[in-house]
JSON list of C-alpha atoms in Angstrom, two decimals:
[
{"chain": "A", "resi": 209, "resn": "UNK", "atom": "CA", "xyz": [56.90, 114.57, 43.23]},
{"chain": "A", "resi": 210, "resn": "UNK", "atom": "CA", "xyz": [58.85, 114.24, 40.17]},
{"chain": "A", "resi": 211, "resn": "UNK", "atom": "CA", "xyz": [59.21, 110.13, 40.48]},
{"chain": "A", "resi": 212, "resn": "UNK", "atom": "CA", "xyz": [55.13, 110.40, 40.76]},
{"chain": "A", "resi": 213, "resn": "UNK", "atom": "CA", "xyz": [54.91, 112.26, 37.62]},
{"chain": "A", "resi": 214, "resn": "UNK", "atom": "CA", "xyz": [57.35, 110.17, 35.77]},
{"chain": "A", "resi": 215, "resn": "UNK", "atom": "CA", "xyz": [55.10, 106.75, 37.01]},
{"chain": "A", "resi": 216, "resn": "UNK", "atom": "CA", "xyz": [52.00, 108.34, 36.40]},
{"chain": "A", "resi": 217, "resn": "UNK", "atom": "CA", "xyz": [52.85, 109.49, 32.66]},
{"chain": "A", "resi": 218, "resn": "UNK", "atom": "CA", "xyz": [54.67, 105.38, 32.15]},
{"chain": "A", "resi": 219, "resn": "UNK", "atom": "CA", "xyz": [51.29, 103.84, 33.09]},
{"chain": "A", "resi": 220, "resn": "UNK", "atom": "CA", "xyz": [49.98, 106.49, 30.86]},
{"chain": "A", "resi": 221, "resn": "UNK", "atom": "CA", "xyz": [51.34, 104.72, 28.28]},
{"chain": "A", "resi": 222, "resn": "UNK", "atom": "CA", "xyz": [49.74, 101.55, 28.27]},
{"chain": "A", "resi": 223, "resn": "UNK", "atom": "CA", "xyz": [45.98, 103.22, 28.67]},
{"chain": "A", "resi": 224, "resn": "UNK", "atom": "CA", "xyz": [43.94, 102.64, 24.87]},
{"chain": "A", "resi": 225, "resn": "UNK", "atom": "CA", "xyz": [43.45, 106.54, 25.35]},
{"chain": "A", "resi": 226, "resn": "UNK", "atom": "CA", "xyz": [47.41, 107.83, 25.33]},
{"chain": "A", "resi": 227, "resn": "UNK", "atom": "CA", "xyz": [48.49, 108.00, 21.76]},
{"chain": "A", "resi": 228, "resn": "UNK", "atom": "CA", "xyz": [44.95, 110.56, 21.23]},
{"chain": "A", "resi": 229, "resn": "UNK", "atom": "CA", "xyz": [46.38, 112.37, 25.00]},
{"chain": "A", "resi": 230, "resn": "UNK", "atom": "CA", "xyz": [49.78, 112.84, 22.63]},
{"chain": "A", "resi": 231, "resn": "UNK", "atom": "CA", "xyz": [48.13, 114.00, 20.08]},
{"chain": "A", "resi": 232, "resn": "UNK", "atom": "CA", "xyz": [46.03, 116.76, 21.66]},
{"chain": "A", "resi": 233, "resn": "UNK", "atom": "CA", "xyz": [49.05, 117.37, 23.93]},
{"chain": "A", "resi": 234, "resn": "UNK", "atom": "CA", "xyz": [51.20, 118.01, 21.19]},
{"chain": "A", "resi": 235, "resn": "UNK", "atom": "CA", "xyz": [48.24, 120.25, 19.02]},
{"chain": "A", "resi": 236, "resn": "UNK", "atom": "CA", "xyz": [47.83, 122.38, 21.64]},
{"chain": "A", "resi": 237, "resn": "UNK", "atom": "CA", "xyz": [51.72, 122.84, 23.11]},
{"chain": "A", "resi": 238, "resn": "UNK", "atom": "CA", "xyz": [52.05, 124.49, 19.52]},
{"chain": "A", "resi": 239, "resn": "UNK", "atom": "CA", "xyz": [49.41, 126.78, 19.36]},
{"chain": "A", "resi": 240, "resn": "UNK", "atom": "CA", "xyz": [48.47, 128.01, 22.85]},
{"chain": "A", "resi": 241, "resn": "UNK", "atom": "CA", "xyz": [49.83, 125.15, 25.98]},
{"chain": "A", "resi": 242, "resn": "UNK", "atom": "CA", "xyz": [53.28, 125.54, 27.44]},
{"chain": "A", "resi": 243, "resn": "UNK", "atom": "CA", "xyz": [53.99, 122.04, 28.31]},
{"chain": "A", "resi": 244, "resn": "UNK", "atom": "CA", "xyz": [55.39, 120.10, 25.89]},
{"chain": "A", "resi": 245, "resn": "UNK", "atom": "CA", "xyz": [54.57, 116.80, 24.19]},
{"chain": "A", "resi": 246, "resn": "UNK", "atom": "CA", "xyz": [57.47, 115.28, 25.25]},
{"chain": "A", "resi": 247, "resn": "UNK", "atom": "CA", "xyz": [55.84, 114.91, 29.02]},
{"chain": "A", "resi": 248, "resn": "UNK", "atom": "CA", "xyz": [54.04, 112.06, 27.44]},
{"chain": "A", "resi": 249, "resn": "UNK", "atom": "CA", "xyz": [55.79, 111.00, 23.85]},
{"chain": "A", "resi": 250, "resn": "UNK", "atom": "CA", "xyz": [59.19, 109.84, 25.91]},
{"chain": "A", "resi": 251, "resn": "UNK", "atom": "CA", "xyz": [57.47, 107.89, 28.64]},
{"chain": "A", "resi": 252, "resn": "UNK", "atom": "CA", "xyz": [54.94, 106.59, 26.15]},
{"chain": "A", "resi": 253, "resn": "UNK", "atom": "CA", "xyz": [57.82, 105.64, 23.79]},
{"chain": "A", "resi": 254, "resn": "UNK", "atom": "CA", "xyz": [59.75, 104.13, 26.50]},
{"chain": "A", "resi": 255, "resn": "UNK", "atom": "CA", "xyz": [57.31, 102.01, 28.05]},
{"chain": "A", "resi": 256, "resn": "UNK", "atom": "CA", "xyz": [56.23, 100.28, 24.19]},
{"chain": "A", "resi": 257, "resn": "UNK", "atom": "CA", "xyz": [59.52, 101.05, 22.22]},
{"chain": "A", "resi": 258, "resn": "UNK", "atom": "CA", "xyz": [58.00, 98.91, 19.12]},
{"chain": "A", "resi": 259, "resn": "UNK", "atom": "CA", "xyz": [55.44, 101.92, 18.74]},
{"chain": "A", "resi": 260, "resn": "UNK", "atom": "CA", "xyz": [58.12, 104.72, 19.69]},
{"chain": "A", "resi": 261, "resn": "UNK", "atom": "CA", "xyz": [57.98, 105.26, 15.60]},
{"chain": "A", "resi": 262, "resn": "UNK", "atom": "CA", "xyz": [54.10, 105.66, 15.17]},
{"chain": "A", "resi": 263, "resn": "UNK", "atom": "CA", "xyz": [54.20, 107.52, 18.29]},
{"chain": "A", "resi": 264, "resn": "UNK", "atom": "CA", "xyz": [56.54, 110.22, 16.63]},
{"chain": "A", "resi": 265, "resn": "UNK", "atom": "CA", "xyz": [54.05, 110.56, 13.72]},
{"chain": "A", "resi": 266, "resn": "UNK", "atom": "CA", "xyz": [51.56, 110.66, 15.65]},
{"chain": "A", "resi": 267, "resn": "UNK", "atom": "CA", "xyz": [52.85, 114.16, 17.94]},
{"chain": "A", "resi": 268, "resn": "UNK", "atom": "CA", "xyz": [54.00, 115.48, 14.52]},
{"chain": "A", "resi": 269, "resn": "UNK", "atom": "CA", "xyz": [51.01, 116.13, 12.63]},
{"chain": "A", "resi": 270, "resn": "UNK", "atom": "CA", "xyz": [49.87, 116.63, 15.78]},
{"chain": "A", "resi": 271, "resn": "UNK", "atom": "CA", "xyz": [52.31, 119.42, 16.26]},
{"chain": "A", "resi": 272, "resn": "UNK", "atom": "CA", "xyz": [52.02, 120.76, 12.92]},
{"chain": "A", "resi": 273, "resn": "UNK", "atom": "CA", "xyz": [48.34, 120.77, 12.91]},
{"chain": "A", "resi": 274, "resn": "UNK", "atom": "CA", "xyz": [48.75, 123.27, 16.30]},
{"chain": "A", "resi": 275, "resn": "UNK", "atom": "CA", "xyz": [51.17, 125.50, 15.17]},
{"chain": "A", "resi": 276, "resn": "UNK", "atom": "CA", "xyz": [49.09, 125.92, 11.65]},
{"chain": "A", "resi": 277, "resn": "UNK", "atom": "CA", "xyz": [46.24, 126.83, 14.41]},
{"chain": "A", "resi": 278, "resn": "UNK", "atom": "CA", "xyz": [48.76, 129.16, 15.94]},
{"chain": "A", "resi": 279, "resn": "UNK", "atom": "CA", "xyz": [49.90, 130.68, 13.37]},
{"chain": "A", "resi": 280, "resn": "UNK", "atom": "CA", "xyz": [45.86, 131.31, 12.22]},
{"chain": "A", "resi": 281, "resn": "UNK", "atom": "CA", "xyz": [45.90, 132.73, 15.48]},
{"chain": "A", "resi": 282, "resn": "UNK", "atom": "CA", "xyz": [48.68, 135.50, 14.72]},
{"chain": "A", "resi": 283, "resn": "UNK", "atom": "CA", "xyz": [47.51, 135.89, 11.09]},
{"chain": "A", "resi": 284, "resn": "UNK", "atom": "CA", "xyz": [43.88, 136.42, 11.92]},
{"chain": "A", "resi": 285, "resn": "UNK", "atom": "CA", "xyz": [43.62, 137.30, 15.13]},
{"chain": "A", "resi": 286, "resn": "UNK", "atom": "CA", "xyz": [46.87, 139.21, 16.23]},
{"chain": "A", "resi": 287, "resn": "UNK", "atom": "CA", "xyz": [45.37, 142.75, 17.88]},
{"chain": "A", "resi": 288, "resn": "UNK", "atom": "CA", "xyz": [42.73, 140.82, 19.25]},
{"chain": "A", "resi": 289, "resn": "UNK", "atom": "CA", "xyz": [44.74, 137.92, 20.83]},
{"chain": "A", "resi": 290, "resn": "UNK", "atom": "CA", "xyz": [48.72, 137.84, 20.19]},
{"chain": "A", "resi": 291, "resn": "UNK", "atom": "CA", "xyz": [49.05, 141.38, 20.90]},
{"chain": "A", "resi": 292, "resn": "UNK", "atom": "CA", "xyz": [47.60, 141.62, 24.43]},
{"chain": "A", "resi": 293, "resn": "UNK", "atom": "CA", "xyz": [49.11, 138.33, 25.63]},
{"chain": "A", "resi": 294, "resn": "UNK", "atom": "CA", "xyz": [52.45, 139.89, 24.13]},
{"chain": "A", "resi": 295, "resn": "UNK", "atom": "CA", "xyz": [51.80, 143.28, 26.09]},
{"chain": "A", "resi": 296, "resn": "UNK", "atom": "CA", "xyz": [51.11, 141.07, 29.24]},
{"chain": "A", "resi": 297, "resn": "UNK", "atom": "CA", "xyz": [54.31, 138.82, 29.08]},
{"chain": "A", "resi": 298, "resn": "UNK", "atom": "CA", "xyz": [56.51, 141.96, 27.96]},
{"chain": "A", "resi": 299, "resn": "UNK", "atom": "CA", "xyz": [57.15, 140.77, 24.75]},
{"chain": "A", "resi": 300, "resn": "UNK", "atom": "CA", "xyz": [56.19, 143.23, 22.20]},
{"chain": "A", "resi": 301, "resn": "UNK", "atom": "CA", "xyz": [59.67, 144.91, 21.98]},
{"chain": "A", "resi": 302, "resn": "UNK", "atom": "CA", "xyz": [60.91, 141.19, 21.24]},
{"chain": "A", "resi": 303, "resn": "UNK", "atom": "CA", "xyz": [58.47, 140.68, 18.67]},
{"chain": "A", "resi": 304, "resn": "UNK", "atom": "CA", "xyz": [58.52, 144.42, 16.84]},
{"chain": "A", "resi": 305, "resn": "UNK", "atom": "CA", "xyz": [63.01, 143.67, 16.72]},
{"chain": "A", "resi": 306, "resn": "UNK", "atom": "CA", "xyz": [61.94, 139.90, 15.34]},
{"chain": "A", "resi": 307, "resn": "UNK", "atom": "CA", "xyz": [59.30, 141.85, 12.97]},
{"chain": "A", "resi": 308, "resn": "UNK", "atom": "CA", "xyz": [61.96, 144.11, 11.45]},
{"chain": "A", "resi": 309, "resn": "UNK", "atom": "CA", "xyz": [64.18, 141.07, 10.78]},
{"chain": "A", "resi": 310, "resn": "UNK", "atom": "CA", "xyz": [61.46, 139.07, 8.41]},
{"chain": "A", "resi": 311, "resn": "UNK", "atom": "CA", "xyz": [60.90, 135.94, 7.21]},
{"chain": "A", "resi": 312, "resn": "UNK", "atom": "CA", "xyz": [64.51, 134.70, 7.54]},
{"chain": "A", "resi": 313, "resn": "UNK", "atom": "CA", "xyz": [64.64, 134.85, 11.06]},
{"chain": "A", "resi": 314, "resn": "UNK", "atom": "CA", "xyz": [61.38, 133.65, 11.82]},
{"chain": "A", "resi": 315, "resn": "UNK", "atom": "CA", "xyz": [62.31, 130.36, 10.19]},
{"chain": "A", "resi": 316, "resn": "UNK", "atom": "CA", "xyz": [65.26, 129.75, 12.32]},
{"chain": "A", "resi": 317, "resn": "UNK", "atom": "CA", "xyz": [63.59, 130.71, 15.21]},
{"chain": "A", "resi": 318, "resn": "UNK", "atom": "CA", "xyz": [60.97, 127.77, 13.92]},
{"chain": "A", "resi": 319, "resn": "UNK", "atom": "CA", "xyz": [63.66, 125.59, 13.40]},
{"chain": "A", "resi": 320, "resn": "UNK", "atom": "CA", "xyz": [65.23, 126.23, 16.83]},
{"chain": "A", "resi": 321, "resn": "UNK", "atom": "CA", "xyz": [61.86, 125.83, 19.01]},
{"chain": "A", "resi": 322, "resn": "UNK", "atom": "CA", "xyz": [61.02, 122.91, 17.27]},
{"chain": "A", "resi": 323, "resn": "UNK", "atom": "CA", "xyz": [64.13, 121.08, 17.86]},
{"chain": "A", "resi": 324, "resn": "UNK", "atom": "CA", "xyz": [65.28, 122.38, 21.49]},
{"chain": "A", "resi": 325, "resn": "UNK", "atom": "CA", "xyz": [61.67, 124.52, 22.51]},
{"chain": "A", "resi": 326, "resn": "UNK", "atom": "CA", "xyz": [63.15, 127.82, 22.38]},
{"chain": "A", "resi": 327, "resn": "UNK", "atom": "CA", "xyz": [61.58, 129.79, 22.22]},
{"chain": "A", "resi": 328, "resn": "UNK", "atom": "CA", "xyz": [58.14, 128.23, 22.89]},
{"chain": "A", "resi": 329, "resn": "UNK", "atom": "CA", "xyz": [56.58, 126.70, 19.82]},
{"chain": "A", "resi": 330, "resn": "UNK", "atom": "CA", "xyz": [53.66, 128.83, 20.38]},
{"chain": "A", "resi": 331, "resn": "UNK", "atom": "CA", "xyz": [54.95, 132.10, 20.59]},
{"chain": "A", "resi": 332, "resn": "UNK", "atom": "CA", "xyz": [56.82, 131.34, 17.07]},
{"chain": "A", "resi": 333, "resn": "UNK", "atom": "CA", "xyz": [53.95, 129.33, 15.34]},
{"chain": "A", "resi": 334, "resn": "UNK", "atom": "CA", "xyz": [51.82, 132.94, 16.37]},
{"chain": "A", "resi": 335, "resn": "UNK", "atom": "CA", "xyz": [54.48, 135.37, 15.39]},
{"chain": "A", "resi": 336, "resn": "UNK", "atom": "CA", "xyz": [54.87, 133.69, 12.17]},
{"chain": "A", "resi": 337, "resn": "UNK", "atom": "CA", "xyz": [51.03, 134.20, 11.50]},
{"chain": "A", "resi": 338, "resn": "UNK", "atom": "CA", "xyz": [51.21, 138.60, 12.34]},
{"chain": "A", "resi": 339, "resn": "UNK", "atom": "CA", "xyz": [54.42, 138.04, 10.13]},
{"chain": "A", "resi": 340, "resn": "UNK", "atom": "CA", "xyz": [52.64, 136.60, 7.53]},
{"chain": "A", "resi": 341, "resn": "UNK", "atom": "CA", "xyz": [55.30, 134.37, 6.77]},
{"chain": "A", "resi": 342, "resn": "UNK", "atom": "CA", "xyz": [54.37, 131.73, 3.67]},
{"chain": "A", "resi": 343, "resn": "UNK", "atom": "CA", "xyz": [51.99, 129.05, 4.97]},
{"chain": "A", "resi": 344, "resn": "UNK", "atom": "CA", "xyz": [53.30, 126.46, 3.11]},
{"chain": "A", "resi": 345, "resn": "UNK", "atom": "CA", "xyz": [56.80, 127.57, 3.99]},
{"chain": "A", "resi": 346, "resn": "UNK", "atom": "CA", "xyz": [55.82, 127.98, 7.37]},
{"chain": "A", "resi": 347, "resn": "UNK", "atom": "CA", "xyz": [54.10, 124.41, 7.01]},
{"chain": "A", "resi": 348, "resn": "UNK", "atom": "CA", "xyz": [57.66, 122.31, 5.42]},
{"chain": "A", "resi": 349, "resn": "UNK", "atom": "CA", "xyz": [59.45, 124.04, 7.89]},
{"chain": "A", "resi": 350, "resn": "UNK", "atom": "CA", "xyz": [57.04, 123.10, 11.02]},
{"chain": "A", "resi": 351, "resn": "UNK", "atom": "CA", "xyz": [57.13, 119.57, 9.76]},
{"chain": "A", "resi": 352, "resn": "UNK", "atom": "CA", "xyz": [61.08, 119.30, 9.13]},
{"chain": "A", "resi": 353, "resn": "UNK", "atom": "CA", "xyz": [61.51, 120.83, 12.70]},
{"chain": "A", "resi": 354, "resn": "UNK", "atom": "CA", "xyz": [59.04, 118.72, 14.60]},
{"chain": "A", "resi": 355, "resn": "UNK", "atom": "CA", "xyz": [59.40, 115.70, 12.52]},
{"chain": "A", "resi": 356, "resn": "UNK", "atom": "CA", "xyz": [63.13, 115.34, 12.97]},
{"chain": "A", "resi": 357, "resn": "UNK", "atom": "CA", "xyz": [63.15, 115.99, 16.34]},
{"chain": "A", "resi": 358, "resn": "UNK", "atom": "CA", "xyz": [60.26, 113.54, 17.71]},
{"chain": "A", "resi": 359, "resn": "UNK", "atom": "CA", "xyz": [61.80, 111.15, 14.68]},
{"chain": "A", "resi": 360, "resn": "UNK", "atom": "CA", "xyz": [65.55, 111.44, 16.34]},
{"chain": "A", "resi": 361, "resn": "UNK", "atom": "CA", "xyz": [64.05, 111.15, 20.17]},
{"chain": "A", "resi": 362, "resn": "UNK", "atom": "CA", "xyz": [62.14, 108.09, 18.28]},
{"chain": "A", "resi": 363, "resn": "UNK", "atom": "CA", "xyz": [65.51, 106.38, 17.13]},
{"chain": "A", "resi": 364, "resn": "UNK", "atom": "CA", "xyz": [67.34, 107.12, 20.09]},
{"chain": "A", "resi": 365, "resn": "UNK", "atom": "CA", "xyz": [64.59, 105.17, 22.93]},
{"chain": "A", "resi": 366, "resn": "UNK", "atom": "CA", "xyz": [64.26, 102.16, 20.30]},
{"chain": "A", "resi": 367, "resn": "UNK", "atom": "CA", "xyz": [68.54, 101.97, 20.30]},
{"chain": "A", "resi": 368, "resn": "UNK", "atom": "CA", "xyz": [69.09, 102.54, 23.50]},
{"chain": "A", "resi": 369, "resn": "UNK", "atom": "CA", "xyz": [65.55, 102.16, 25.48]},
{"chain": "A", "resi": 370, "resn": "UNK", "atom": "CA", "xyz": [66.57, 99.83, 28.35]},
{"chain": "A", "resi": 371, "resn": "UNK", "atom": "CA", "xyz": [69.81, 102.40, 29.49]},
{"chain": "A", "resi": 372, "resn": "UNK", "atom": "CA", "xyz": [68.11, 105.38, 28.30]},
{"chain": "A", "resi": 373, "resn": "UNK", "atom": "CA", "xyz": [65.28, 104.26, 31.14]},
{"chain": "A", "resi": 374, "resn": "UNK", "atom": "CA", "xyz": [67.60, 103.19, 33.72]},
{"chain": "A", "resi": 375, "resn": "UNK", "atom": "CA", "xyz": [69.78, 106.45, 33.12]},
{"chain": "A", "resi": 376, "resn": "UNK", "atom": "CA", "xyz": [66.21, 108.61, 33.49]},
{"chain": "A", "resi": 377, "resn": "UNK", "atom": "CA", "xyz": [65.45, 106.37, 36.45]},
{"chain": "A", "resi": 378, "resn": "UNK", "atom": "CA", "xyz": [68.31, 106.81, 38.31]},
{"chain": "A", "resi": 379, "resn": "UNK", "atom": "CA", "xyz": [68.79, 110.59, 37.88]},
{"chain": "A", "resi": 380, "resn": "UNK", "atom": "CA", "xyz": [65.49, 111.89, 37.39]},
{"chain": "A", "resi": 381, "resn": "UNK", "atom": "CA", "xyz": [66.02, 115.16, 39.38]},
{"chain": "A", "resi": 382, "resn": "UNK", "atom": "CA", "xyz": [69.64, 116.06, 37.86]},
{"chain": "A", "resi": 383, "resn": "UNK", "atom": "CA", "xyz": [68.18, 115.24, 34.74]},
{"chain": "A", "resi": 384, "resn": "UNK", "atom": "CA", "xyz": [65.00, 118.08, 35.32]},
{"chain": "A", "resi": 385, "resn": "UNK", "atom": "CA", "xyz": [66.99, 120.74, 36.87]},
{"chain": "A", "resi": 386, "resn": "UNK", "atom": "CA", "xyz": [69.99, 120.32, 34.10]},
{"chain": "A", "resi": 387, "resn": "UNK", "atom": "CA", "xyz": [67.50, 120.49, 31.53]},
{"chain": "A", "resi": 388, "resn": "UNK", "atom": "CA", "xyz": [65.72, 123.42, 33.29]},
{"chain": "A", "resi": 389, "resn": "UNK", "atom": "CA", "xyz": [68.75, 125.65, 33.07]},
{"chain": "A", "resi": 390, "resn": "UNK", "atom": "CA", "xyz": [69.55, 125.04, 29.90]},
{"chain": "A", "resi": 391, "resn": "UNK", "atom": "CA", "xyz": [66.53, 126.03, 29.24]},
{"chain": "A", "resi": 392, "resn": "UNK", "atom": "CA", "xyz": [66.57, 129.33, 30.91]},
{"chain": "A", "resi": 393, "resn": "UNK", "atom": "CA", "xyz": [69.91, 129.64, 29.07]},
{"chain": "A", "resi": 394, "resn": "UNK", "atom": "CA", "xyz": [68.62, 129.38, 26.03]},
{"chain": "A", "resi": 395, "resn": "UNK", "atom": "CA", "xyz": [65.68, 131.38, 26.32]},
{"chain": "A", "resi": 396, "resn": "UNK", "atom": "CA", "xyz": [68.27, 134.18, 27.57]},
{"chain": "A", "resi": 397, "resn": "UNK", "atom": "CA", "xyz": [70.52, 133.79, 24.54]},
{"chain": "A", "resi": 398, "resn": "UNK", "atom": "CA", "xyz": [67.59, 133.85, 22.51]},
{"chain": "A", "resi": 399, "resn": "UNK", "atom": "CA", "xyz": [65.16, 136.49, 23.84]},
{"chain": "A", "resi": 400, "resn": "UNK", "atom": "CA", "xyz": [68.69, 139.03, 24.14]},
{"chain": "A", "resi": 401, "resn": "UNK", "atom": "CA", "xyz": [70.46, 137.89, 20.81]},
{"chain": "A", "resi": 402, "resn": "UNK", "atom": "CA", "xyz": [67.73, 138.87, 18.49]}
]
């Protein structure tokens, strides 16, 4: 299943219609989706490594564009939407400790989901909105986090491409389920530590 994914997201890639798939990929991962843009930027940027650059751009605004709609979405609209989808996941506690703790911490934890996804972009970019945390702060900070991190993945697939492929290639699965617990990891440390 996983090789099909990977195959199907590669010939993505060369389809006229993948760079605007990024980009709404990317908008919504950072405002309400919980798969993230990466799915597509790294096989996209892997399978035309002269673009890997523009691609990065590309899920950045992108990005930044969502989480500005996410944090609308807390700002504006937090007892009718954050709040019950907070209630529902059993996050409220979470989000009342993060509340007390201001601005400060709300800007790591942007810094942190944007570079490693934890915790999901959403649930900051919409936490930062009921926090009211400085839009244009919020905004420099979005853009630092998501642009370095799509930049770095960027540099990395046009330095090493070719090995970075065949080292995806060959270990696909180790690769998912590595990345999958430190995941969970992190989420732990996160979600507990705060």
């Amino acid at each position: 299943m996983l090789r099909g994914l990977y195959d199907w997201t590669l010939s993505l890639a060369a389809r006229k219609s993948a760079e605007w798939w990024l980009a709404f990929i990317a908008f919504v991962e950072s405002s309400v989706f919980f798969i993230p843009a990466d799915v597509l930027f790294l096989p996209m940027a892997l399978a035309r490594p002269e673009r890997a650059y523009r691609y990065a751009l590309t899920a950045t605004v992108a990005s930044v564009l969502g989480g500005i709609a996410g944090w609308l979405i807390g700002y504006y609209a937090y007892d009718a939407i954050a709040r019950p989808i907070l209630e529902h996941f059993g996050g409220i506690a979470t989000f009342e400790k993060w509340q007390s703790s201001g601005t400060g911490l709300m800007l790591v934890l942007l810094v942190t989901s944007g570079a490693a996804h934890l915790p999901p972009i959403k649930v900051v970019t919409i936490l930062a909105g009921a926090l009211h945390v400085n839009l244009v702060v919020f905004v420099v900070s979005a853009i630092l986090a998501r642009g370095a991190r799509f930049l770095l993945l960027a540099w990395l697939l046009r330095r090493y491409g070719e090995s970075i492929r065949e080292f995806i290639e060959k270990r696909l699965g180790l690769i998912v389920g590595a990345g999958a617990a430190a995941l969970i990891l992190l989420y732990i440390l996160v979600r507990y530590a705060f």
